[in-house]
Coordinates of N, CA and C in Angstrom, one line a residue:
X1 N 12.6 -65.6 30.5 CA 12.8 -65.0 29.1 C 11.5 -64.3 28.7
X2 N 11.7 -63.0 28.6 CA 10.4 -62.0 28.0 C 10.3 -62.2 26.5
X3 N 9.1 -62.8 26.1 CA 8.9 -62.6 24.5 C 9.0 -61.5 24.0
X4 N 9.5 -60.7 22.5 CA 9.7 -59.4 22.4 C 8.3 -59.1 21.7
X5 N 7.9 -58.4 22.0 CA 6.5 -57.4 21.1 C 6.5 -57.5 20.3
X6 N 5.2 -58.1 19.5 CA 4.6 -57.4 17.9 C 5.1 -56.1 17.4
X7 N 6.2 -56.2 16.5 CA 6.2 -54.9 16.0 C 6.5 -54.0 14.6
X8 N 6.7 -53.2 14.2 CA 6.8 -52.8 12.8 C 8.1 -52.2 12.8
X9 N 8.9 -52.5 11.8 CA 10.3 -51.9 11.8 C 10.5 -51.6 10.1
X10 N 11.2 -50.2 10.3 CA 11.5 -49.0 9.0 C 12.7 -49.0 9.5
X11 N 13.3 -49.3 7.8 CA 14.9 -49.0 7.8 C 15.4 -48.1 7.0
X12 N 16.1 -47.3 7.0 CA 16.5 -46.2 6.5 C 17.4 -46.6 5.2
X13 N 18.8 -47.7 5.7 CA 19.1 -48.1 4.3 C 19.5 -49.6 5.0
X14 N 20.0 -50.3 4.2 CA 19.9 -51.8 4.7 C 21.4 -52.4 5.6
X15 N 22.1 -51.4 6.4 CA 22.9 -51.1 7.0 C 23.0 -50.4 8.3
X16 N 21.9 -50.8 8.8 CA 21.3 -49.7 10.4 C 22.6 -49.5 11.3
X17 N 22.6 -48.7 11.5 CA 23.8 -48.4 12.5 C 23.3 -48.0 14.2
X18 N 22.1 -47.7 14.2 CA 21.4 -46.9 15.1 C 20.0 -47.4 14.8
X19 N 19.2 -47.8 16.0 CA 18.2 -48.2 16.4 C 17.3 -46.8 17.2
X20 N 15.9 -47.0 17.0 CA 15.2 -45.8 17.8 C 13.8 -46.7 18.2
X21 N 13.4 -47.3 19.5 CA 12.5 -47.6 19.7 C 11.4 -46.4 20.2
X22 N 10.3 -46.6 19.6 CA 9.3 -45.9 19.3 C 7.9 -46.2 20.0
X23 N 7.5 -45.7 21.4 CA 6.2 -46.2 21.5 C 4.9 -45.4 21.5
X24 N 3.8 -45.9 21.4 CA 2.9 -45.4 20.8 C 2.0 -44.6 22.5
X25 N 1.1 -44.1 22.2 CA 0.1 -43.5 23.4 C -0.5 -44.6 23.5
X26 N -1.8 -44.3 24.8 CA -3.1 -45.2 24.9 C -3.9 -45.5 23.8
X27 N -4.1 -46.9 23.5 CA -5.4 -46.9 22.8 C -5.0 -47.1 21.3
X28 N -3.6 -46.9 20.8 CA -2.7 -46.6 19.3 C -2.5 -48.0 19.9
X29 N -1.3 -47.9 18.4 CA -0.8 -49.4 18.0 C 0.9 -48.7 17.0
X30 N 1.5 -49.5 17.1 CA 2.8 -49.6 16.4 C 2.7 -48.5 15.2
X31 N 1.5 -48.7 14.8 CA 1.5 -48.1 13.4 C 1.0 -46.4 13.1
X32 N 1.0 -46.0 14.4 CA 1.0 -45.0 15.2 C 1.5 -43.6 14.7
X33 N 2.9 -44.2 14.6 CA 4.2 -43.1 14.0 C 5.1 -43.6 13.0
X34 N 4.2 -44.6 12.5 CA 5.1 -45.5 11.0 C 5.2 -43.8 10.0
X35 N 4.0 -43.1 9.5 CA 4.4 -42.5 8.5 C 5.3 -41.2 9.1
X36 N 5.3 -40.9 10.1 CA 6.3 -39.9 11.1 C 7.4 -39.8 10.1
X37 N 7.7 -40.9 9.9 CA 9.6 -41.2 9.5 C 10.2 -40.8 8.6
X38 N 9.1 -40.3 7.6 CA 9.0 -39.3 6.4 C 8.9 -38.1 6.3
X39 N 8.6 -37.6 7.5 CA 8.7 -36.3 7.9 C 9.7 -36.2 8.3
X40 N 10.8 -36.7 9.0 CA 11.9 -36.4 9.8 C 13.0 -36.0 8.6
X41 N 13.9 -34.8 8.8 CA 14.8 -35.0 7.8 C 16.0 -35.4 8.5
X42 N 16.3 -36.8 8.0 CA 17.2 -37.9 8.7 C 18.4 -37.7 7.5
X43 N 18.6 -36.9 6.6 CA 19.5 -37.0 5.6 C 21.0 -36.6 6.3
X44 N 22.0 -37.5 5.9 CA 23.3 -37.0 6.8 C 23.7 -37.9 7.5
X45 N 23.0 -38.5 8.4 CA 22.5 -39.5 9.7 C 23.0 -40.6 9.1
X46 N 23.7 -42.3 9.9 CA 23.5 -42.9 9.6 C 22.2 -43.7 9.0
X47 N 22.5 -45.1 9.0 CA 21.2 -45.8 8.8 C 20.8 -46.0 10.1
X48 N 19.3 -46.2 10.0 CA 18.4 -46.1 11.5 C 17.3 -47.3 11.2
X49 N 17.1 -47.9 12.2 CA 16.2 -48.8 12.1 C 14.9 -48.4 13.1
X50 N 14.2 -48.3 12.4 CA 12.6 -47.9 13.6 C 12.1 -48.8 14.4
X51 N 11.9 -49.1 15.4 CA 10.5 -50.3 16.2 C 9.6 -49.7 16.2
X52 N 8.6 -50.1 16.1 CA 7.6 -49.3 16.7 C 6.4 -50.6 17.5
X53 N 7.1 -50.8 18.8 CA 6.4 -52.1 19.4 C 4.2 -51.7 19.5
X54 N 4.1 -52.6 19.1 CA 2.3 -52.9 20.1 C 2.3 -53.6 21.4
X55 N 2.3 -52.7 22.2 CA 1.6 -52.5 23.7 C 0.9 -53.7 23.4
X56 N 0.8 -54.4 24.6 CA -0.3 -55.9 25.3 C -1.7 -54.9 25.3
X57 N -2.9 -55.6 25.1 CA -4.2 -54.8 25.6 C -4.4 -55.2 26.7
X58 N -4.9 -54.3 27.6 CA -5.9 -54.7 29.2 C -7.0 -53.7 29.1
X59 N -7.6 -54.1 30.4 CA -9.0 -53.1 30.9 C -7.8 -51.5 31.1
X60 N -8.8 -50.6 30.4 CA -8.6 -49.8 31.3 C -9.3 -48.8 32.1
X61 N -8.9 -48.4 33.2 CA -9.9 -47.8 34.4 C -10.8 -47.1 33.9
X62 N -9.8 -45.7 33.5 CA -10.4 -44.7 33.4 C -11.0 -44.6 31.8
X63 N -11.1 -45.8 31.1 CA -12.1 -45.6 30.0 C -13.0 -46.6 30.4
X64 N -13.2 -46.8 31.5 CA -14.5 -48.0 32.1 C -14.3 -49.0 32.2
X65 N -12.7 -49.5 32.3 CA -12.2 -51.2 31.8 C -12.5 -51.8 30.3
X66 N -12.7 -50.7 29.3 CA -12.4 -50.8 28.3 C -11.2 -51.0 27.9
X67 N -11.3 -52.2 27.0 CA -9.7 -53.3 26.3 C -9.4 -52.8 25.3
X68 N -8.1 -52.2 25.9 CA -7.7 -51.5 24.3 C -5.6 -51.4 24.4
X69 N -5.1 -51.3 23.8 CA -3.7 -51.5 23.6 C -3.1 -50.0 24.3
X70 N -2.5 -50.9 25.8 CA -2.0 -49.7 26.8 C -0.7 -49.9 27.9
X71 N 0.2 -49.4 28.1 CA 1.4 -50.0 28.6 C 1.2 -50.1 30.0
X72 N -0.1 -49.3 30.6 CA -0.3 -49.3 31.9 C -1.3 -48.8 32.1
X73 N -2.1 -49.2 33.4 CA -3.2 -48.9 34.0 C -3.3 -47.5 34.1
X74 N -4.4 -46.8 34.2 CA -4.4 -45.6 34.7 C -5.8 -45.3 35.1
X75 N -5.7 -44.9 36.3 CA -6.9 -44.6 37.2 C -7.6 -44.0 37.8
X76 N -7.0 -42.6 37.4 CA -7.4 -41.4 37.7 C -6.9 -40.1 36.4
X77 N -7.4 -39.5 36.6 CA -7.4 -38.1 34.9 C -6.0 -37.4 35.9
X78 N -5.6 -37.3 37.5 CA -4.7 -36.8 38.0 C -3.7 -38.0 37.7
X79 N -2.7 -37.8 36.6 CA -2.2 -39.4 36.5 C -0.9 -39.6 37.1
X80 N -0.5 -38.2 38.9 CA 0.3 -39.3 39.7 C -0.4 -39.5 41.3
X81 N -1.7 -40.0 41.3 CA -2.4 -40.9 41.9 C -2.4 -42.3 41.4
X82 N -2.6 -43.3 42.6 CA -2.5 -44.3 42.2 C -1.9 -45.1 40.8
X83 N -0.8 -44.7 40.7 CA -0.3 -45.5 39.6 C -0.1 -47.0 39.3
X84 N 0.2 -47.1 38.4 CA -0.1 -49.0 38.0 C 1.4 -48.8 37.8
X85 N 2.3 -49.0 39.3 CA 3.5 -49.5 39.5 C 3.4 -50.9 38.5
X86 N 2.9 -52.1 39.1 CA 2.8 -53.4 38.3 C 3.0 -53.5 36.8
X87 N 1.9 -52.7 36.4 CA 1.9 -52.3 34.9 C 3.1 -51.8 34.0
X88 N 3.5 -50.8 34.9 CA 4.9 -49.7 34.7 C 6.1 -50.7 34.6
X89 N 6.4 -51.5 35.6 CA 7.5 -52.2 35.2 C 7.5 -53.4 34.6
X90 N 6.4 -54.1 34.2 CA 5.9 -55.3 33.2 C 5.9 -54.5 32.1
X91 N 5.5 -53.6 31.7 CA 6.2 -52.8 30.2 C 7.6 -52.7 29.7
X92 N 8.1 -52.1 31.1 CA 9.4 -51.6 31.0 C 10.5 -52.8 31.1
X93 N 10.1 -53.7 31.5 CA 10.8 -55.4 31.4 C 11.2 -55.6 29.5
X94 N 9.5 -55.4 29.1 CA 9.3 -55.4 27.4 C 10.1 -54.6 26.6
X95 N 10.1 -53.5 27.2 CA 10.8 -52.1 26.2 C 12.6 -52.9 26.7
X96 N 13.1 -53.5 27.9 CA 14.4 -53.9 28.1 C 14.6 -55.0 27.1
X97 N 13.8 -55.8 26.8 CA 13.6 -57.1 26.1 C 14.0 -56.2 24.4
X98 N 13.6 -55.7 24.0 CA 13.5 -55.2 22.6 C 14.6 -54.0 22.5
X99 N 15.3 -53.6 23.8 CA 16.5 -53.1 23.4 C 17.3 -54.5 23.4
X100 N 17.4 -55.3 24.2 CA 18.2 -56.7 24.4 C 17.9 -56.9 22.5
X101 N 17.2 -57.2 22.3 CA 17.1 -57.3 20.6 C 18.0 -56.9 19.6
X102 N 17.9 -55.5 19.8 CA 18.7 -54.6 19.0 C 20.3 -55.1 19.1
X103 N 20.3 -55.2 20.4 CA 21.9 -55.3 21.2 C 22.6 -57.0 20.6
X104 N 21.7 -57.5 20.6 CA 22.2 -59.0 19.6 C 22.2 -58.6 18.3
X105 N 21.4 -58.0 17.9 CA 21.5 -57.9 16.0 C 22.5 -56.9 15.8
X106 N 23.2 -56.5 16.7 CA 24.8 -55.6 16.1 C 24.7 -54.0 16.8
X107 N 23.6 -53.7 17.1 CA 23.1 -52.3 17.7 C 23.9 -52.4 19.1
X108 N 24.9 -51.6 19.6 CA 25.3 -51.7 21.2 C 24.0 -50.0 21.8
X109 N 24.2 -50.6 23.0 CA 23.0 -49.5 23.0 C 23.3 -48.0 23.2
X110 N 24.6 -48.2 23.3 CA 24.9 -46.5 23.5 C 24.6 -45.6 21.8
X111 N 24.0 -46.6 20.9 CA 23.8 -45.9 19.4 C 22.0 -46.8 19.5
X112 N 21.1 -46.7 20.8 CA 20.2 -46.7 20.5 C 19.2 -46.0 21.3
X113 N 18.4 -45.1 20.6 CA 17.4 -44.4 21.7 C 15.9 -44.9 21.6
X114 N 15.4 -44.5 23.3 CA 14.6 -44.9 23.2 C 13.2 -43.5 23.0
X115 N 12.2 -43.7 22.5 CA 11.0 -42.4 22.0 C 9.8 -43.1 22.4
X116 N 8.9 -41.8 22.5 CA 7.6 -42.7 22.7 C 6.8 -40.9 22.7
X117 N 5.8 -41.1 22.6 CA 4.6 -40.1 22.5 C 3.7 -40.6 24.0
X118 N 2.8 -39.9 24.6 CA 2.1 -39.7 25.5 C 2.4 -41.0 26.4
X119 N 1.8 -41.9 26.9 CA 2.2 -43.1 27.3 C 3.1 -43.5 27.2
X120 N 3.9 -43.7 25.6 CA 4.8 -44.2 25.5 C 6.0 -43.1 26.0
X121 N 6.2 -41.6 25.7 CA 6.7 -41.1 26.3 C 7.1 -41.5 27.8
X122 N 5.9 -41.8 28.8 CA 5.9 -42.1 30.1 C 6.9 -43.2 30.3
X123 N 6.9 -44.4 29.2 CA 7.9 -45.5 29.1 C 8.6 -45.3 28.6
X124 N 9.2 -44.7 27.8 CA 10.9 -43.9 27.7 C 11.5 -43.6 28.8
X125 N 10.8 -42.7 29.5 CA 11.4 -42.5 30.9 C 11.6 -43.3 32.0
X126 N 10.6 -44.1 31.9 CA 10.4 -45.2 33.3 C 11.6 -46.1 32.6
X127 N 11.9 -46.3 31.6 CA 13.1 -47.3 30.9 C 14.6 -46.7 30.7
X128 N 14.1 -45.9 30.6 CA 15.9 -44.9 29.8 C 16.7 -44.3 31.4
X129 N 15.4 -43.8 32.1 CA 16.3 -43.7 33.7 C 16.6 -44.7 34.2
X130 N 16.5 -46.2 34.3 CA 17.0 -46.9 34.9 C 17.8 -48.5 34.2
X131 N 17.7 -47.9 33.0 CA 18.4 -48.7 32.3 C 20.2 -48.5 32.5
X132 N 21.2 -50.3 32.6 CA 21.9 -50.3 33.2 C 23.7 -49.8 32.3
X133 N 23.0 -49.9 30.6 CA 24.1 -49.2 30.1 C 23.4 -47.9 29.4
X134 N 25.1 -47.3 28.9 CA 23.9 -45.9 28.6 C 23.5 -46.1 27.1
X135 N 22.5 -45.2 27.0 CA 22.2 -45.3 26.1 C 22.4 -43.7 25.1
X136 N 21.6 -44.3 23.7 CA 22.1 -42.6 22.9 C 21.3 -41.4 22.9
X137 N 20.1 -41.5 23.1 CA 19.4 -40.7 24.0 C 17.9 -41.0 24.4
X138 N 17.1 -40.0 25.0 CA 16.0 -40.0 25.2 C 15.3 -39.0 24.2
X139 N 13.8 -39.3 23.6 CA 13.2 -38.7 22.7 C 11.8 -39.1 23.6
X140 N 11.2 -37.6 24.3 CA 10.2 -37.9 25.1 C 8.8 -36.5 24.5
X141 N 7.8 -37.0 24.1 CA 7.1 -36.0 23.6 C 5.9 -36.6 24.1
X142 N 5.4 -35.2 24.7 CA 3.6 -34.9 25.2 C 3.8 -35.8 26.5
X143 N 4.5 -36.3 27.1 CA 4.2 -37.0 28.5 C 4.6 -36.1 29.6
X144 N 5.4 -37.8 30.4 CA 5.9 -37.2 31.8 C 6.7 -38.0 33.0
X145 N 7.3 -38.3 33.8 CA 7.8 -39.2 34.2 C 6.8 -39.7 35.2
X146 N 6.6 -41.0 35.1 CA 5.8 -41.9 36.0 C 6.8 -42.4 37.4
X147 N 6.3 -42.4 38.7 CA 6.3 -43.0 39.7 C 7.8 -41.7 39.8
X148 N 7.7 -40.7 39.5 CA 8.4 -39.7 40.3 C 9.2 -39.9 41.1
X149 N 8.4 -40.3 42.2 CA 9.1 -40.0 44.2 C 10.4 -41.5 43.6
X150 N 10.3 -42.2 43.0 CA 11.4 -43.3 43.2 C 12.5 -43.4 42.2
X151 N 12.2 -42.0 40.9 CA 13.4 -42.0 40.0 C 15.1 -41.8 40.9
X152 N 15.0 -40.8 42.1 CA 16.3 -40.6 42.5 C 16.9 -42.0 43.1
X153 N 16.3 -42.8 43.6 CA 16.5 -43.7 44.2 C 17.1 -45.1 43.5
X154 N 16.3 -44.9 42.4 CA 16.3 -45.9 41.4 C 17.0 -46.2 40.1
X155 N 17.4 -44.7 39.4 CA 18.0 -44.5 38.6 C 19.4 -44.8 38.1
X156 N 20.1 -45.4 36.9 CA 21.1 -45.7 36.5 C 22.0 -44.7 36.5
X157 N 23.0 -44.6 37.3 CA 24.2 -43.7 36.8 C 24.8 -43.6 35.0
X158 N 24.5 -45.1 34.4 CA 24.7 -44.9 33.0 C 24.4 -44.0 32.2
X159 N 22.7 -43.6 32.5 CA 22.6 -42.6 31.5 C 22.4 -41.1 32.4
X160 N 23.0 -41.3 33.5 CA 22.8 -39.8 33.7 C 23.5 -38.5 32.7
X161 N 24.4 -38.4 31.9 CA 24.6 -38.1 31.0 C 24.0 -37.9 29.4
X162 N 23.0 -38.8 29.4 CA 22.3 -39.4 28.1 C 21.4 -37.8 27.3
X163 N 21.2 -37.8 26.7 CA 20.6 -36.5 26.2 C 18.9 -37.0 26.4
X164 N 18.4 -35.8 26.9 CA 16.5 -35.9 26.8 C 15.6 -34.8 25.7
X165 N 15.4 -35.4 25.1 CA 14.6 -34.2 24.2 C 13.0 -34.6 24.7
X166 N 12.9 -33.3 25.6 CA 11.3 -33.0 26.6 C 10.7 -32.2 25.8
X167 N 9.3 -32.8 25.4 CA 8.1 -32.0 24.8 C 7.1 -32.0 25.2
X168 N 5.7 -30.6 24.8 CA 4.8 -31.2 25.0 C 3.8 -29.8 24.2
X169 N 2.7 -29.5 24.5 CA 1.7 -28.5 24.0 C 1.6 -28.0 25.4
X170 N 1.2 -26.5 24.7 CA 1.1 -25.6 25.9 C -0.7 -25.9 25.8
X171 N -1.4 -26.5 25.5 CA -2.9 -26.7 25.0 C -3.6 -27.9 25.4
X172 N -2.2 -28.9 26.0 CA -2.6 -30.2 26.0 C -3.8 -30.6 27.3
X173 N -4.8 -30.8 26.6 CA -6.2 -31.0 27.8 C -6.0 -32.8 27.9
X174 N -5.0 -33.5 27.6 CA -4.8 -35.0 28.3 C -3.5 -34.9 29.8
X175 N -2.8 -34.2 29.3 CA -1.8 -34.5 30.1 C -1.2 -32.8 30.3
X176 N -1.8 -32.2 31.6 CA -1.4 -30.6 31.2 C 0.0 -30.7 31.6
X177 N 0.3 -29.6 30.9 CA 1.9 -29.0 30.6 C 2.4 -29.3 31.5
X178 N 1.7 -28.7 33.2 CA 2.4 -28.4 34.1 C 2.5 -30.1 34.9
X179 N 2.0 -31.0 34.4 CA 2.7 -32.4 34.8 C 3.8 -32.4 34.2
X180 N 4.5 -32.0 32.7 CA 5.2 -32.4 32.0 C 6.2 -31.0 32.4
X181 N 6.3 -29.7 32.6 CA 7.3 -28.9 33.4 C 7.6 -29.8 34.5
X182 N 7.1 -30.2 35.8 CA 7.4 -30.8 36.7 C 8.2 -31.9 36.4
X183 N 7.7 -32.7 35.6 CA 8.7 -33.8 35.5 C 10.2 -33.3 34.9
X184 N 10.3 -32.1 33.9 CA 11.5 -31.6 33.5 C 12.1 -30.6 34.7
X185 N 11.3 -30.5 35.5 CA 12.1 -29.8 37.0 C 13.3 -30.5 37.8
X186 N 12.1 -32.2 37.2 CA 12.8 -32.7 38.5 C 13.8 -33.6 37.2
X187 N 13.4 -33.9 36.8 CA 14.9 -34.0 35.5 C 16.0 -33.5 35.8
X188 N 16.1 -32.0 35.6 CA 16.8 -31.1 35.7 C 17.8 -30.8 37.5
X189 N 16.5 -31.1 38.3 CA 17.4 -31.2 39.6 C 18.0 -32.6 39.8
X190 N 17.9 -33.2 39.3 CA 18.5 -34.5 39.1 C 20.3 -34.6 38.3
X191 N 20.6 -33.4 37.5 CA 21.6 -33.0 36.8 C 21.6 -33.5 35.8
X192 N 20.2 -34.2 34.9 CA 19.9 -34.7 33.6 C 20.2 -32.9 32.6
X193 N 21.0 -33.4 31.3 CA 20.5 -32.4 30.3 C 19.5 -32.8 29.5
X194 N 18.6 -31.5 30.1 CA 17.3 -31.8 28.9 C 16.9 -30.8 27.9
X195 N 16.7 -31.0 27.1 CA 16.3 -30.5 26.1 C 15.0 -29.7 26.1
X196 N 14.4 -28.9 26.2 CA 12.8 -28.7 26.5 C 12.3 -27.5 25.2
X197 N 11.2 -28.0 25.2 CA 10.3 -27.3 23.9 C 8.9 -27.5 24.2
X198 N 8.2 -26.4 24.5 CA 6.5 -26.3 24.4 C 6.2 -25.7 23.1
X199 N 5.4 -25.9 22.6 CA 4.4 -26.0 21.1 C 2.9 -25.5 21.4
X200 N 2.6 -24.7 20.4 CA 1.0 -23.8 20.7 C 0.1 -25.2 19.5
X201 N -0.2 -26.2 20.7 CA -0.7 -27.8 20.3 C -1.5 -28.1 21.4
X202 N -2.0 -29.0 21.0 CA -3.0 -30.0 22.2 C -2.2 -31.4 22.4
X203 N -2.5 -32.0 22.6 CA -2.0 -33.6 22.5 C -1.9 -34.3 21.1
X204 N -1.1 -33.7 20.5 CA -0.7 -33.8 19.2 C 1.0 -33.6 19.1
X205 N 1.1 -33.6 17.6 CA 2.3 -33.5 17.1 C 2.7 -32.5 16.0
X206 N 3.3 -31.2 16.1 CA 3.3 -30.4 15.4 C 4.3 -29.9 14.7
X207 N 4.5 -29.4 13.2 CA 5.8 -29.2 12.6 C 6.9 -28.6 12.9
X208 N 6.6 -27.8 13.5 CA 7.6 -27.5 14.5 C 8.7 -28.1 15.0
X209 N 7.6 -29.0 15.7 CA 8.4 -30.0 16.8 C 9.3 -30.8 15.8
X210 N 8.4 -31.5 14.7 CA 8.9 -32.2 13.8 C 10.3 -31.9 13.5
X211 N 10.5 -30.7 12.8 CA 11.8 -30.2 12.9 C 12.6 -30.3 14.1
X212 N 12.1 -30.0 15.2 CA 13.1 -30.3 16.7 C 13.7 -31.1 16.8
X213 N 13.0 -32.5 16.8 CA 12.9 -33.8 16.6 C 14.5 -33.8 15.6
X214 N 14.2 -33.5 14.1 CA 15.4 -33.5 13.8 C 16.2 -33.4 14.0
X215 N 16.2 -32.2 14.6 CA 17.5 -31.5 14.7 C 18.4 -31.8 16.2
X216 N 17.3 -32.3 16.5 CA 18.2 -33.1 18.0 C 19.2 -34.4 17.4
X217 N 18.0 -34.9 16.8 CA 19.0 -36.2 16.0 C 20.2 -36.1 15.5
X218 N 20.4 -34.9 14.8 CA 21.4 -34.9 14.1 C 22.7 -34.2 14.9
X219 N 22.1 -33.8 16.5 CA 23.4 -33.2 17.3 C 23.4 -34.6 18.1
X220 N 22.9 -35.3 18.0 CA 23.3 -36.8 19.2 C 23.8 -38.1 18.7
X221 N 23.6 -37.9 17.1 CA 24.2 -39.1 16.3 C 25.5 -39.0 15.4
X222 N 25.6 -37.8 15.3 CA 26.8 -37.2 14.6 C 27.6 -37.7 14.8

């Protein structure tokens, strides 16, 4: 039994119909994308309940074995070298655990998506492709899909259908674009429908997108 993560939850009205787990980047915490939720125009939409889990802290490599709140190792600035397989699916056990959550409090998971920003992005995907029912979509912004060479292999027929809403900055000096095109290549040859949007951004979050963000919502919950 996986204990479920420290986390912060926003409810839209006291009747959630629809869950959205939300994870944060390296180094952030839950509270991350708490004021996000007010920027979203969710009007229309059922009720939604937010997670927004805190990541375990460990060393990490590439900031010197500096302890700070991270879903996975990372060891190199080229981030599909040496990946922290280990790491990647001890998260992704967590992010299963806290959909299992939802799924006992009344949420079935085909009305729950999972989101995440940079890292957390990276665990949306490592979770939402091989998760075993489907779910209501993916919401993936500024990342990329981690451990690549083993999604065809590995992947749930459940959500091959699932919607992905793929973002990122054409500016981003953490995670350049062209990791995050490649991973929507191989998305796309995979026969995933994705969604895709680049933004004149760095590793940030821009209003633009903000609006995207909505407006995806409101074609996948409808």
């Amino acid at each position: 039994m996986i204990d479920v993560l420290p986390n912060i939850e926003v409810s839209t009205n006291d009747n959630p119909q629809v869950a959205i787990i939300w994870m944060h980047g390296l180094g952030a915490d839950g509270n991350d994308f708490v004021p996000f939720v007010k920027e979203l125009n969710l009007s229309g939409l059922p009720g939604i309940r937010f997670i927004f889990p805190h990541a375990n802290t460990m060393p990490v490599t590439i900031n010197g074995g500096y302890v700070m709140r991270s879903w996975y190792d990372i060891a190199h600035t080229d981030l599909g070298r040496q990946e922290d397989e280990k790491g990647l699916r001890a998260s992704q056990a967590q992010v299963e655990a806290l959909i299992a959550r939802e799924k006992s409090r009344g949420i079935p998971a085909s009305r729950i998506i999972l989101g995440g920003f940079s890292q957390g992005c990276a665990m949306t995907l490592q979770t939402g492709l091989r998760h075993q029912e489907k779910l209501a979509g993916l919401l993936c912004l500024s990342g990329y899909v981690p451990m690549a060479d083993k999604v065809a292999a590995e992947r749930s027929p459940a959500n091959q259908d699932t919607p992905i809403f793929l973002v990122h900055g054409r500016l981003d000096p953490v995670i350049p674009i062209a990791r995050a095109t490649a991973s929507r290549d191989l998305l796309q040859s995979l026969g995933y429908q994705v969604e895709w949007h680049d933004y004149y951004m760095q590793h940030s979050v821009c209003p633009e997108e903000v609006n995207d963000i909505s407006g995806w919502l409101h074609k996948i919950l409808k």
